[in-house]
Short mmCIF file of C-alpha atoms and ligand atoms in Angstrom, two decimals:
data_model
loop_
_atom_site.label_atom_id
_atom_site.label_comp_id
_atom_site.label_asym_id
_atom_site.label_seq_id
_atom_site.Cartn_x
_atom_site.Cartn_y
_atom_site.Cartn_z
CA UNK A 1 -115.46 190.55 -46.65
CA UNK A 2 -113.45 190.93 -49.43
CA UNK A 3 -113.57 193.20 -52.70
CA UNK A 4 -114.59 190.54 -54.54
CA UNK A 5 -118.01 190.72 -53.52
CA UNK A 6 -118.85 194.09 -53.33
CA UNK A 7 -120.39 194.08 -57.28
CA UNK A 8 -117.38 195.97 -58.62
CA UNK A 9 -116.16 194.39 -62.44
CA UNK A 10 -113.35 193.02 -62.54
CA UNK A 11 -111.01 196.09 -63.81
CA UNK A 12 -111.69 197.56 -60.92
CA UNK A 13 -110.52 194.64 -58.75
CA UNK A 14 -107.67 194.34 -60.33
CA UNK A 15 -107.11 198.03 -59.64
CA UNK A 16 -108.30 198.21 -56.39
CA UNK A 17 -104.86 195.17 -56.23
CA UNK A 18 -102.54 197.43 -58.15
CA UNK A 19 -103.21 199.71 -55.35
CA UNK A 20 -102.12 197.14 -52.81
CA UNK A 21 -105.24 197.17 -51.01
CA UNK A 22 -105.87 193.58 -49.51
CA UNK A 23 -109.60 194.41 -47.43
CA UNK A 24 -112.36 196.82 -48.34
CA UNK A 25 -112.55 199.29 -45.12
CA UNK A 26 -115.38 199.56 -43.19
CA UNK A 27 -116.85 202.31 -45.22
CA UNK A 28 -115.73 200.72 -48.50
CA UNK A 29 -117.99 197.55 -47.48
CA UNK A 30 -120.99 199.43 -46.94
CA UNK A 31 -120.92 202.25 -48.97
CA UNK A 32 -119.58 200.51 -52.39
CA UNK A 33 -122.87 198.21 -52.65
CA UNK A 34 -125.21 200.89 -51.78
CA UNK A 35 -123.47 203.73 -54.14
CA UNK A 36 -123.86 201.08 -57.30
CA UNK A 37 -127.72 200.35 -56.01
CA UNK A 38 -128.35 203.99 -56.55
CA UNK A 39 -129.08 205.18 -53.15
CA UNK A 40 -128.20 208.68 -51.52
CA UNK A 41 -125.49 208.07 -48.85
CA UNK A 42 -125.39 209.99 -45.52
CA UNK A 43 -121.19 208.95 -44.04
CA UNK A 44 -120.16 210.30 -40.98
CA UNK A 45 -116.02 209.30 -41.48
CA UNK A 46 -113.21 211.37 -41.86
CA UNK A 47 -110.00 211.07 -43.94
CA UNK A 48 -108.20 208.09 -43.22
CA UNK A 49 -111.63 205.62 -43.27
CA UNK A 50 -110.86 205.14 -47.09
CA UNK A 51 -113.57 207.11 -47.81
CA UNK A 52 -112.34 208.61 -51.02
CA UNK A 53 -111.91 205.23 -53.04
CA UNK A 54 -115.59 204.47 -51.07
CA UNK A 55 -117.39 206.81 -53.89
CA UNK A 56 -114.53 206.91 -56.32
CA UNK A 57 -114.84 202.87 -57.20
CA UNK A 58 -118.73 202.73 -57.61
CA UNK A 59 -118.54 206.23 -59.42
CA UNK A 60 -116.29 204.70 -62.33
CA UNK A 61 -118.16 201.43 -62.58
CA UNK A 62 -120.76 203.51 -63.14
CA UNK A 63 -119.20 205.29 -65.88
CA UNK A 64 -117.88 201.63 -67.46
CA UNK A 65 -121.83 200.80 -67.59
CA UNK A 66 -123.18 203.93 -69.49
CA UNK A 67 -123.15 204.60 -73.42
CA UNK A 68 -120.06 206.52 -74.31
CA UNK A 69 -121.05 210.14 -75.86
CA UNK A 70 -119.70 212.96 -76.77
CA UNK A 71 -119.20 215.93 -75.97
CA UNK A 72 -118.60 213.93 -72.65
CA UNK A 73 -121.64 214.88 -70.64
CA UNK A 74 -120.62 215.24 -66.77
CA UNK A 75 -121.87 212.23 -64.97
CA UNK A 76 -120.41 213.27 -61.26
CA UNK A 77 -119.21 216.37 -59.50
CA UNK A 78 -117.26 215.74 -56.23
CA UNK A 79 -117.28 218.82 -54.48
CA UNK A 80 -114.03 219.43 -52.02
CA UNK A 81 -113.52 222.66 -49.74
CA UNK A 82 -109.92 222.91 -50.97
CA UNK A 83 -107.31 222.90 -53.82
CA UNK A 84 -104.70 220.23 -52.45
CA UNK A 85 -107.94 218.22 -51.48
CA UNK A 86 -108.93 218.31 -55.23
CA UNK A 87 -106.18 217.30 -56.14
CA UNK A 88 -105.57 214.47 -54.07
CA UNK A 89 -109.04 212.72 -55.08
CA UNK A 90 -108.10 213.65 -58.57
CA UNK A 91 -105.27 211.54 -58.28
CA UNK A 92 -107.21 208.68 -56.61
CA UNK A 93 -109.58 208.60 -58.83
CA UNK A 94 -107.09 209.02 -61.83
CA UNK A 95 -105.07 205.77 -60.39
CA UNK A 96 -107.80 203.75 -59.92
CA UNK A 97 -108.93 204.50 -63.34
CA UNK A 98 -105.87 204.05 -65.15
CA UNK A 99 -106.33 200.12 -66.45
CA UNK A 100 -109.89 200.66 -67.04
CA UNK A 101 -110.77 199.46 -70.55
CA UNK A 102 -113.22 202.30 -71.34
CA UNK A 103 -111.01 205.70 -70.78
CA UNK A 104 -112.76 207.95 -67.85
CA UNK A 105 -111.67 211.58 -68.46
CA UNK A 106 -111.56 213.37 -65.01
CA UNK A 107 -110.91 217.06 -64.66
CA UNK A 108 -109.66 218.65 -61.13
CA UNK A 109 -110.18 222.36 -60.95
CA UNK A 110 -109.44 224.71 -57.97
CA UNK A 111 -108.42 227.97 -57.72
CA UNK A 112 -105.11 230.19 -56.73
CA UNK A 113 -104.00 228.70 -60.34
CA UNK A 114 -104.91 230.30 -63.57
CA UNK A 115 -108.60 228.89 -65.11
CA UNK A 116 -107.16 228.76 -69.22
CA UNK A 117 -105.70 225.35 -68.85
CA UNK A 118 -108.57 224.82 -66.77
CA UNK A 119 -111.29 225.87 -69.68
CA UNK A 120 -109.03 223.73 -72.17
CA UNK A 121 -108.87 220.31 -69.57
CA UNK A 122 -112.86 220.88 -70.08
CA UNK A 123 -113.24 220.85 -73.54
CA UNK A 124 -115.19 218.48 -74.97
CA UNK A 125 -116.33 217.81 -71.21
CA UNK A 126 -115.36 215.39 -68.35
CA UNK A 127 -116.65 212.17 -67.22
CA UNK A 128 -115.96 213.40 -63.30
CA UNK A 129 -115.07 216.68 -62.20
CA UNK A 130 -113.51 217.42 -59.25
CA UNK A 131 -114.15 221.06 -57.68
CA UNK A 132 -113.94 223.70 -54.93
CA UNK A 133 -117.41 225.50 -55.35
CA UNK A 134 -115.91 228.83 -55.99
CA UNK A 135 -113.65 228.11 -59.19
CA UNK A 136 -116.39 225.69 -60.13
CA UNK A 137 -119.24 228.63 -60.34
CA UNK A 138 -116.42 230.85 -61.98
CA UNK A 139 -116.11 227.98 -64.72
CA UNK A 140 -119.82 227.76 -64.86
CA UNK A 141 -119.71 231.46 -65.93
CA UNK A 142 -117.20 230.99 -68.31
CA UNK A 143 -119.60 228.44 -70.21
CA UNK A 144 -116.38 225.73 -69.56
CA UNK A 145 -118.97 223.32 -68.62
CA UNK A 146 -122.66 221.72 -68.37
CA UNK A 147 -123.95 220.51 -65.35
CA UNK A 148 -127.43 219.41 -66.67
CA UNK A 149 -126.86 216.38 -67.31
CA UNK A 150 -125.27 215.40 -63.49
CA UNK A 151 -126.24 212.31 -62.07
CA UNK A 152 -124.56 212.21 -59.24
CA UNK A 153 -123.05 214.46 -56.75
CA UNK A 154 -120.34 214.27 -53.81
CA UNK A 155 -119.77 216.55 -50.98
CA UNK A 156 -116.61 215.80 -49.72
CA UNK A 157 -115.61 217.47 -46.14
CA UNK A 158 -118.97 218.47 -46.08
CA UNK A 159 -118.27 220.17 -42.46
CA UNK A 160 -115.60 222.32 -44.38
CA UNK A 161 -117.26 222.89 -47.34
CA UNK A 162 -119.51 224.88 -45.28
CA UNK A 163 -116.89 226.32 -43.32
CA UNK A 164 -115.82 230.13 -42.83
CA UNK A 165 -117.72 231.79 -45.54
CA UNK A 166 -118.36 228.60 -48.36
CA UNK A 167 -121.70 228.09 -47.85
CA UNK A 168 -123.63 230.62 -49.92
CA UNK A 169 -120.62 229.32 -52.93
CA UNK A 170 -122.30 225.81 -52.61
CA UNK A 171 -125.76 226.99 -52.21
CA UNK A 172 -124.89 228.68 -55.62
CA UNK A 173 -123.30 225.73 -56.79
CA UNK A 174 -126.29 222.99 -55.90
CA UNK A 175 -128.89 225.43 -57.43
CA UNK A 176 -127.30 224.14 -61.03
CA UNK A 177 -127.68 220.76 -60.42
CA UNK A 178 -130.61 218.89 -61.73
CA UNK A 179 -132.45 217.69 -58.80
CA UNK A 180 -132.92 214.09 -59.54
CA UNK A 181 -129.71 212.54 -58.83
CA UNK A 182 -127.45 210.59 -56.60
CA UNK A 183 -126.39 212.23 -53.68
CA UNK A 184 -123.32 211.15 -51.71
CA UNK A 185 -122.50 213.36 -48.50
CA UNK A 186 -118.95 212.84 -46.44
CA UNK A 187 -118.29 214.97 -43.63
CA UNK A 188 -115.70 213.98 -40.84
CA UNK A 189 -118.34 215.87 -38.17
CA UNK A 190 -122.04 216.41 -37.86
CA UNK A 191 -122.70 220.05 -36.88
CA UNK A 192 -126.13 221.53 -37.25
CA UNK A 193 -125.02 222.80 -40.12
CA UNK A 194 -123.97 219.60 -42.33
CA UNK A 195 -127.56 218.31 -40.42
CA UNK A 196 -128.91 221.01 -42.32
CA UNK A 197 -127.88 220.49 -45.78
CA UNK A 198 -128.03 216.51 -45.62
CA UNK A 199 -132.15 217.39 -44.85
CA UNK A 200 -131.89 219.41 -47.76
CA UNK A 201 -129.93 217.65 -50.72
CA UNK A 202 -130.28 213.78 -49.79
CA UNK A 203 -133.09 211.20 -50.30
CA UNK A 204 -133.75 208.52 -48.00
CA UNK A 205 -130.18 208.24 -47.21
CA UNK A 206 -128.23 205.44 -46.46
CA UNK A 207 -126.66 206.67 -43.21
CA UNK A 208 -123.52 205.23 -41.99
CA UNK A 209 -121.52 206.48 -38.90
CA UNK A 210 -117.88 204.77 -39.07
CA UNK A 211 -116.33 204.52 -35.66
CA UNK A 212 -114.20 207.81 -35.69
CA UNK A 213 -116.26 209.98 -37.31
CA UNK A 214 -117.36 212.43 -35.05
CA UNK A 215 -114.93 210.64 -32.40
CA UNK A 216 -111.06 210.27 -32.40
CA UNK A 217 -110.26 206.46 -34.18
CA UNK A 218 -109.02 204.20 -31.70
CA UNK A 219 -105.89 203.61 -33.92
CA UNK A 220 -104.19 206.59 -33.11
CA UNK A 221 -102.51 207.17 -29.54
CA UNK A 222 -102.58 210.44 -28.15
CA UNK A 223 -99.67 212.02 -25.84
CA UNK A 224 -100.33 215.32 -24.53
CA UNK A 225 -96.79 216.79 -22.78
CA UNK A 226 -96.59 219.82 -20.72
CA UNK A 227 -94.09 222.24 -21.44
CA UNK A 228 -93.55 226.47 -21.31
CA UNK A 229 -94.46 227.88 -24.58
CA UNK A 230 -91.37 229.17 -25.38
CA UNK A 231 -89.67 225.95 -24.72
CA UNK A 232 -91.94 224.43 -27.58
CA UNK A 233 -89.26 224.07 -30.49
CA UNK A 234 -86.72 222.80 -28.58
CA UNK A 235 -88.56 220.37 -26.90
CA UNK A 236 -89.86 219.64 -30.91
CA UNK A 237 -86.39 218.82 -31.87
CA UNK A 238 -85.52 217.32 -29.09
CA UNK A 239 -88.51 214.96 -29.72
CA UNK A 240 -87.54 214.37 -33.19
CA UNK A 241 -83.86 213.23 -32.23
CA UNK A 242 -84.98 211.37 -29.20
CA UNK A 243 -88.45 209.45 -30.78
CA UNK A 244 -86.52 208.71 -34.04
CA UNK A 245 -89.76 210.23 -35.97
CA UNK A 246 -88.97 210.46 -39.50
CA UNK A 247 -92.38 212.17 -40.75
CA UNK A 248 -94.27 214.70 -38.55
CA UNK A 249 -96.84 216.93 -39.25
CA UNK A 250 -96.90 219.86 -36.95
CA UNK A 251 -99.59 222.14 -36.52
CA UNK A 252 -99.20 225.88 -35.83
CA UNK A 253 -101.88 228.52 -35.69
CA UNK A 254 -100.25 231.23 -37.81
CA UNK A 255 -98.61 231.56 -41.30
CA UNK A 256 -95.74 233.42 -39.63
CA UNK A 257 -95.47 230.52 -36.80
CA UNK A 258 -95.38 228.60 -39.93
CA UNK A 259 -92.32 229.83 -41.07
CA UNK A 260 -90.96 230.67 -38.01
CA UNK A 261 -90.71 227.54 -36.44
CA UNK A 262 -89.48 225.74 -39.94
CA UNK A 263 -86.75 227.86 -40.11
CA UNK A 264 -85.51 227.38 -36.21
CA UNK A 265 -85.58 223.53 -37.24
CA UNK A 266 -83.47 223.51 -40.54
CA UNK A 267 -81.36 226.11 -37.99
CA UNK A 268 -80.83 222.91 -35.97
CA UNK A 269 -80.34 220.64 -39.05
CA UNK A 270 -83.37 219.39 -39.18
CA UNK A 271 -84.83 218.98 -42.93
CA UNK A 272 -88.37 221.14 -42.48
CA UNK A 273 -90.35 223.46 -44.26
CA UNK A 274 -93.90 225.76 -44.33
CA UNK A 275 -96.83 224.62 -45.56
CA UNK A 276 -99.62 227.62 -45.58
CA UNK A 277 -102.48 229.28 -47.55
CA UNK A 278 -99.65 231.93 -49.21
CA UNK A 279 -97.72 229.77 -50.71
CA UNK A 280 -97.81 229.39 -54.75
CA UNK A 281 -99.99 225.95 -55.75
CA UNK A 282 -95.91 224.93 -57.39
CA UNK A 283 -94.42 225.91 -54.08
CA UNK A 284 -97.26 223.98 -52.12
CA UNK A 285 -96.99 220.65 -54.51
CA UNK A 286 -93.22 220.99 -54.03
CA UNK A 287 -93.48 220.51 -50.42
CA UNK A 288 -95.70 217.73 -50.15
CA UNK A 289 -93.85 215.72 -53.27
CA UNK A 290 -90.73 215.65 -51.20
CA UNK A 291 -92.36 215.05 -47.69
CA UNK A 292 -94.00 212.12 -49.16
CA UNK A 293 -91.14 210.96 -50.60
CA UNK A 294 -89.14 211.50 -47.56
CA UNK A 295 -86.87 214.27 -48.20
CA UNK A 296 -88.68 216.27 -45.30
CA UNK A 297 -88.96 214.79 -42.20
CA UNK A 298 -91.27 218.03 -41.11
CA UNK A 299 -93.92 220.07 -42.36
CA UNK A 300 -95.09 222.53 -40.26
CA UNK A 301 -98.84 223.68 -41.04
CA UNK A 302 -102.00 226.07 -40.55
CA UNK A 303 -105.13 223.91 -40.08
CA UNK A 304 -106.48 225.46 -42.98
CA UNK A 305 -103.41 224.52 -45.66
CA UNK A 306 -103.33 220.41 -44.12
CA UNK A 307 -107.14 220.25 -44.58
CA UNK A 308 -107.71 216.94 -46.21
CA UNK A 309 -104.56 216.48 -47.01
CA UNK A 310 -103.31 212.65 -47.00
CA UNK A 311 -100.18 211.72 -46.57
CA UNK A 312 -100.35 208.02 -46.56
CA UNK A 313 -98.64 206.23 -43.44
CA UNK A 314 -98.36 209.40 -41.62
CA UNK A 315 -97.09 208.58 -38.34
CA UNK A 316 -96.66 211.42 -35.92
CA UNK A 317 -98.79 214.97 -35.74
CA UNK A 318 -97.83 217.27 -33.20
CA UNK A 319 -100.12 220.12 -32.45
CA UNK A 320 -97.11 222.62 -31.36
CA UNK A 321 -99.92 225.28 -31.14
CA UNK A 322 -103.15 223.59 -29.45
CA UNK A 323 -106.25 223.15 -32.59
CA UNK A 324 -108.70 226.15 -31.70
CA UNK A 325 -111.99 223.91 -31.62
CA UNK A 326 -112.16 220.53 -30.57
CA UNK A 327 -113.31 219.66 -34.14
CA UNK A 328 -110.49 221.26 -35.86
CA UNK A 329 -108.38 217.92 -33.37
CA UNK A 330 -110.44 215.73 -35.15
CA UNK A 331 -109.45 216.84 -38.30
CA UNK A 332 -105.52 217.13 -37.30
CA UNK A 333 -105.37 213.80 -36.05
CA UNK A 334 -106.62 212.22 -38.56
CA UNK A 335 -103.61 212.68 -40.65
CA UNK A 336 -102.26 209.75 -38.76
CA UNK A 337 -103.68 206.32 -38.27
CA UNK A 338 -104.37 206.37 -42.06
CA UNK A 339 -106.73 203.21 -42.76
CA UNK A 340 -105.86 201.17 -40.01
CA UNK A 341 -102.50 202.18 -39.21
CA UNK A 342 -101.51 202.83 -35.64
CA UNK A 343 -100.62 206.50 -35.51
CA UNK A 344 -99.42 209.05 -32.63
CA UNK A 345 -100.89 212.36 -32.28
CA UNK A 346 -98.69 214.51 -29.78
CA UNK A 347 -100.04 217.86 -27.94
CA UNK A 348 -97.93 220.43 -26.46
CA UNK A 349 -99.89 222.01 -23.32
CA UNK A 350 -98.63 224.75 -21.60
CA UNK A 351 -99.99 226.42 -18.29
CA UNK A 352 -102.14 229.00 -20.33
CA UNK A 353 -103.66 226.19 -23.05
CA UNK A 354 -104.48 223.46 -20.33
CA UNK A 355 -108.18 225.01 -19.78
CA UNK A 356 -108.65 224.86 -23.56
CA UNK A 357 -106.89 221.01 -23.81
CA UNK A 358 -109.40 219.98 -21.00
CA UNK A 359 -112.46 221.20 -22.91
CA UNK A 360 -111.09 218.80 -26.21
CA UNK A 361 -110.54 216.14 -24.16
CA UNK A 362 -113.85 216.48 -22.88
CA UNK A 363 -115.74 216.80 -26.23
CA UNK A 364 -113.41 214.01 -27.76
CA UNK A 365 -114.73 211.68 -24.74
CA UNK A 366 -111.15 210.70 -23.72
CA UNK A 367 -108.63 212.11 -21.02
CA UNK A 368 -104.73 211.81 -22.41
CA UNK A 369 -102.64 211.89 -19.01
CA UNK A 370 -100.09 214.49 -18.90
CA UNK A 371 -96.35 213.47 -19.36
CA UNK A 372 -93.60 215.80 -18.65
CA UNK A 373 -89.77 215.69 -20.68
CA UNK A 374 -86.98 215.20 -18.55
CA UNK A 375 -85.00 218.68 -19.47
CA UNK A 376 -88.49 220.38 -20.46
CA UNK A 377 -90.18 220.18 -16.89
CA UNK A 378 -92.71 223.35 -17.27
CA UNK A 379 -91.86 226.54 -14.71
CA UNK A 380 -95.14 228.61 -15.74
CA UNK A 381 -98.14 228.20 -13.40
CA UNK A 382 -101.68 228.25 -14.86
CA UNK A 383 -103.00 231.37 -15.03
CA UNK A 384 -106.63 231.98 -13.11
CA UNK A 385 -109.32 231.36 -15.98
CA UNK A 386 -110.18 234.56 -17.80
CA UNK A 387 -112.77 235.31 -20.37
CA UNK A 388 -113.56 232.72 -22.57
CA UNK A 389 -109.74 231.45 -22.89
CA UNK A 390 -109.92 231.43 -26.76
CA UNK A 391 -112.51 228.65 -26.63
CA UNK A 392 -115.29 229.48 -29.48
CA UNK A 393 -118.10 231.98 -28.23
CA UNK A 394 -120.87 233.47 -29.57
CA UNK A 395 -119.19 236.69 -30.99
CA UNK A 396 -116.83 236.02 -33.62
CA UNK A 397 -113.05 237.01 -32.40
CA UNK A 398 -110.50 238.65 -34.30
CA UNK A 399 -109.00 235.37 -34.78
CA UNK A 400 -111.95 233.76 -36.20
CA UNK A 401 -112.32 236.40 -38.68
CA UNK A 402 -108.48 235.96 -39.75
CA UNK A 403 -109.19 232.25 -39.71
CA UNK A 404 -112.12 233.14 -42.60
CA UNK A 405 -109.80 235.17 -44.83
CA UNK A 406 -107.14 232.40 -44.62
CA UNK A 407 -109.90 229.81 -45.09
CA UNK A 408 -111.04 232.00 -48.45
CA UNK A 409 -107.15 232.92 -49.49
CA UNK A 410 -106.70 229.09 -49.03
CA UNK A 411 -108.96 227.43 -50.80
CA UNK A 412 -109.86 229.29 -53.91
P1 LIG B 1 -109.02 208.41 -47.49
O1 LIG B 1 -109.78 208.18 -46.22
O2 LIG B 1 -109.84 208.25 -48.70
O3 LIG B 1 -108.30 209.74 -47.43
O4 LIG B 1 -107.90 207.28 -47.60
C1 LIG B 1 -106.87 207.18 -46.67
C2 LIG B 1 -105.73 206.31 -47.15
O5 LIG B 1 -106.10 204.92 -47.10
C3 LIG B 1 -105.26 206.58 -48.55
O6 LIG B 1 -103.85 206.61 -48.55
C4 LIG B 1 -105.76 205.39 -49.34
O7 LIG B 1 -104.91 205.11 -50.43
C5 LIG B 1 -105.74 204.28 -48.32
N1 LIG B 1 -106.75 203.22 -48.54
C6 LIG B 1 -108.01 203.37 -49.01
N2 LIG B 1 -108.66 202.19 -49.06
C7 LIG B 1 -107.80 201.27 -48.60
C8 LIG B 1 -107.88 199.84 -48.40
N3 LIG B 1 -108.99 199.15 -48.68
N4 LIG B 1 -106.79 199.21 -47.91
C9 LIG B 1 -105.67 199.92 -47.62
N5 LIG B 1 -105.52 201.25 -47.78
C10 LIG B 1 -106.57 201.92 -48.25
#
């Protein structure tokens, strides 16, 4: 099916080409025709299905059709859990608005950056505005902008938006919005939670469930390789030098691990850097302007700092420190195997992780045999299973908590 008959105008086509996209994805055919029909919109995809340009396209035919006013009242809010996430669909949306005949003024505001240039970007309002809940609210209370007049809302990440600590921030943020309106819900997973609020906000939804959305898309190959945990960065470099990989994302559990394991790779010549929730917003748009352009072959990242981020073409991510749930795998492989490119997502197990690998395999619904490196073979033997082995109980552990404070320090 191509774009052409999906009811976009022909602007949009023509930016939709300028973007070099040849086929609507699968989301992108269903979702486009139903978002300009006016119905709600239930998708189960994650990043990488095309799922931003999905509601971006439809949202600014939308605004090509309407009377032009001004003040500019809001016409959509797309609600993201984090800064670099609201940026990124800024940008989308900014690109494939560019040629449009009728000037869309979009607005992305986040927080860990000061609100005055903010407050100014809103003045005289914004066609779109993209948001994570809590700067939004704090804008709100500034009188920087009107929500009345929303027609239509997106929850992007809707699984993270209600992550560690958001959700009374969007319940505070939804109970501004005029109730009749469009409502367009994205979330990568379907816990009770995201059940929860799509019962809550949408109307007769158009559900779809892209292949990969709550599973692992069949584009990307997974390697898991057995090595001692303290082998783990040489066997990293090693990879690097061996596979010829000239972009990996590598995921770490800890800011320090962060920066610990960067630095032991430029040590071996290696171009890398940090990417975590401490870093200035400069420092953090630094990093990703030169990995995507190439001048870093590795980031190394806490889950919560890559959320959402997209890196087009990204073709290796390596979880040097194993993801803590089995959704949180979801979400870091999906930075590869961006729409419809093959991508490779590479685990490093160790004697003491292989209980916890076995359970993702097992929720993911797909065994990844074990390989051992010549040079690497592991000496540790697994240890005899005690406690819950870090796998997500009941109580909340110390490291969940942590995980909520990074979650809050990253994000607003
Ligand atoms: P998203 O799932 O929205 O994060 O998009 C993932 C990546 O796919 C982005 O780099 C988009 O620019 C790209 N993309 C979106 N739609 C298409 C398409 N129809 N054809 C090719 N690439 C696309």
């Amino acid at each position: 099916m191509p774009f052409a008959s999906l009811g976009l105008s022909s602007a949009l086509l023509h930016a939709v080409d300028a973007r070099g996209y040849e086929q609507p994805t699968a989301i992108q055919q269903a979702a486009i025709p139903a978002i300009l029909r006016g119905t709600d919109l239930l998708a189960l995809a994650s990043t990488g299905s095309g799922k931003t340009a999905a509601f971006a396209l439809p949202l600014l035919q939308q605004l090509q059709d309407r009377p032009q006013q001004l003040p500019r009242p809001t016409h959509a809010l797309v609600l993201v859990p984090t800064r670099d996430l609201a940026i990124q669909v800024g940008d989308s949306m900014r690109e494939l608005a560019r040629q449009l005949e009728r000037p869309v003024k979009l607005a992305a505001v986040y927080g860990g950056v000061s609100i005055n240039p903010q407050m100014m970007a809103l003045r005289g309002g914004a066609d779109v505005v993209v948001a994570t809940p809590g700067r939004l609210l704090d804008l709100v209370q500034h009188n920087a902008l009107k929500l009345a007049d929303l027609k239509v809302l997106v929850l992007d990440e809707a699984d993270r938006l209600l992550e560690a600590g958001f959700a009374d921030e969007l319940q505070r943020v939804l109970a501004l919005l005029p109730a009749r309106r469009q409502t367009l819900l994205f979330s990568a997973t379907y816990p009770a939670t995201v059940q929860g609020l799509a019962q809550a906000v949408l109307n007769e939804p158009l559900r779809l469930e892209m292949p990969g959305g709550t599973q692992t898309p069949a584009a990307i190959e997974q390697r898991a390789v057995q090595v001692d945990a303290a082998r783990r960065t040489p066997l990293l470099r090693h990879l690097l030098e061996q596979q010829g990989w000239s972009r990996v994302l590598v995921f770490v559990a800890s800011k320090y691990a962060t920066e610990h394991v960067a630095q032991k790779l430029r040590a071996g010549g290696i171009a890398a850097a940090a990417f975590h929730g401490d870093l200035s917003q400069g420092a953090r748009s630094h990093v990703l302007a030169d990995f995507k352009a190439g001048r870093l072959a590795v980031v190394v990242a806490t889950d919560v700092a890559a959320r959402g981020l997209d890196i087009a073409g990204l073709p290796v991510v390596v979880n040097y420190d194993l993801p803590r749930s089995p959704q949180d795998h979801v979400h870091r492989i999906g930075r590869t195997g961006r729409a419809g490119q093959a991508g490779l997502a590479v685990s490093f197990v160790s004697a003491t992780t292989e209980a916890h690998f076995r359970l993702i395999e097992k929720r993911q619904g797909q065994r990844v045999p074990r390989e051992v490196v010549a040079g690497f073979e592991p000496t540790e033997a697994a240890a005899p299973p005690a406690g819950n082995g870090g796998i997500k109980g009941k109580r909340k552990s110390k490291k969940d908590k942590l995980r909520e404070a990074a979650a809050r320090d990253g994000s607003h």
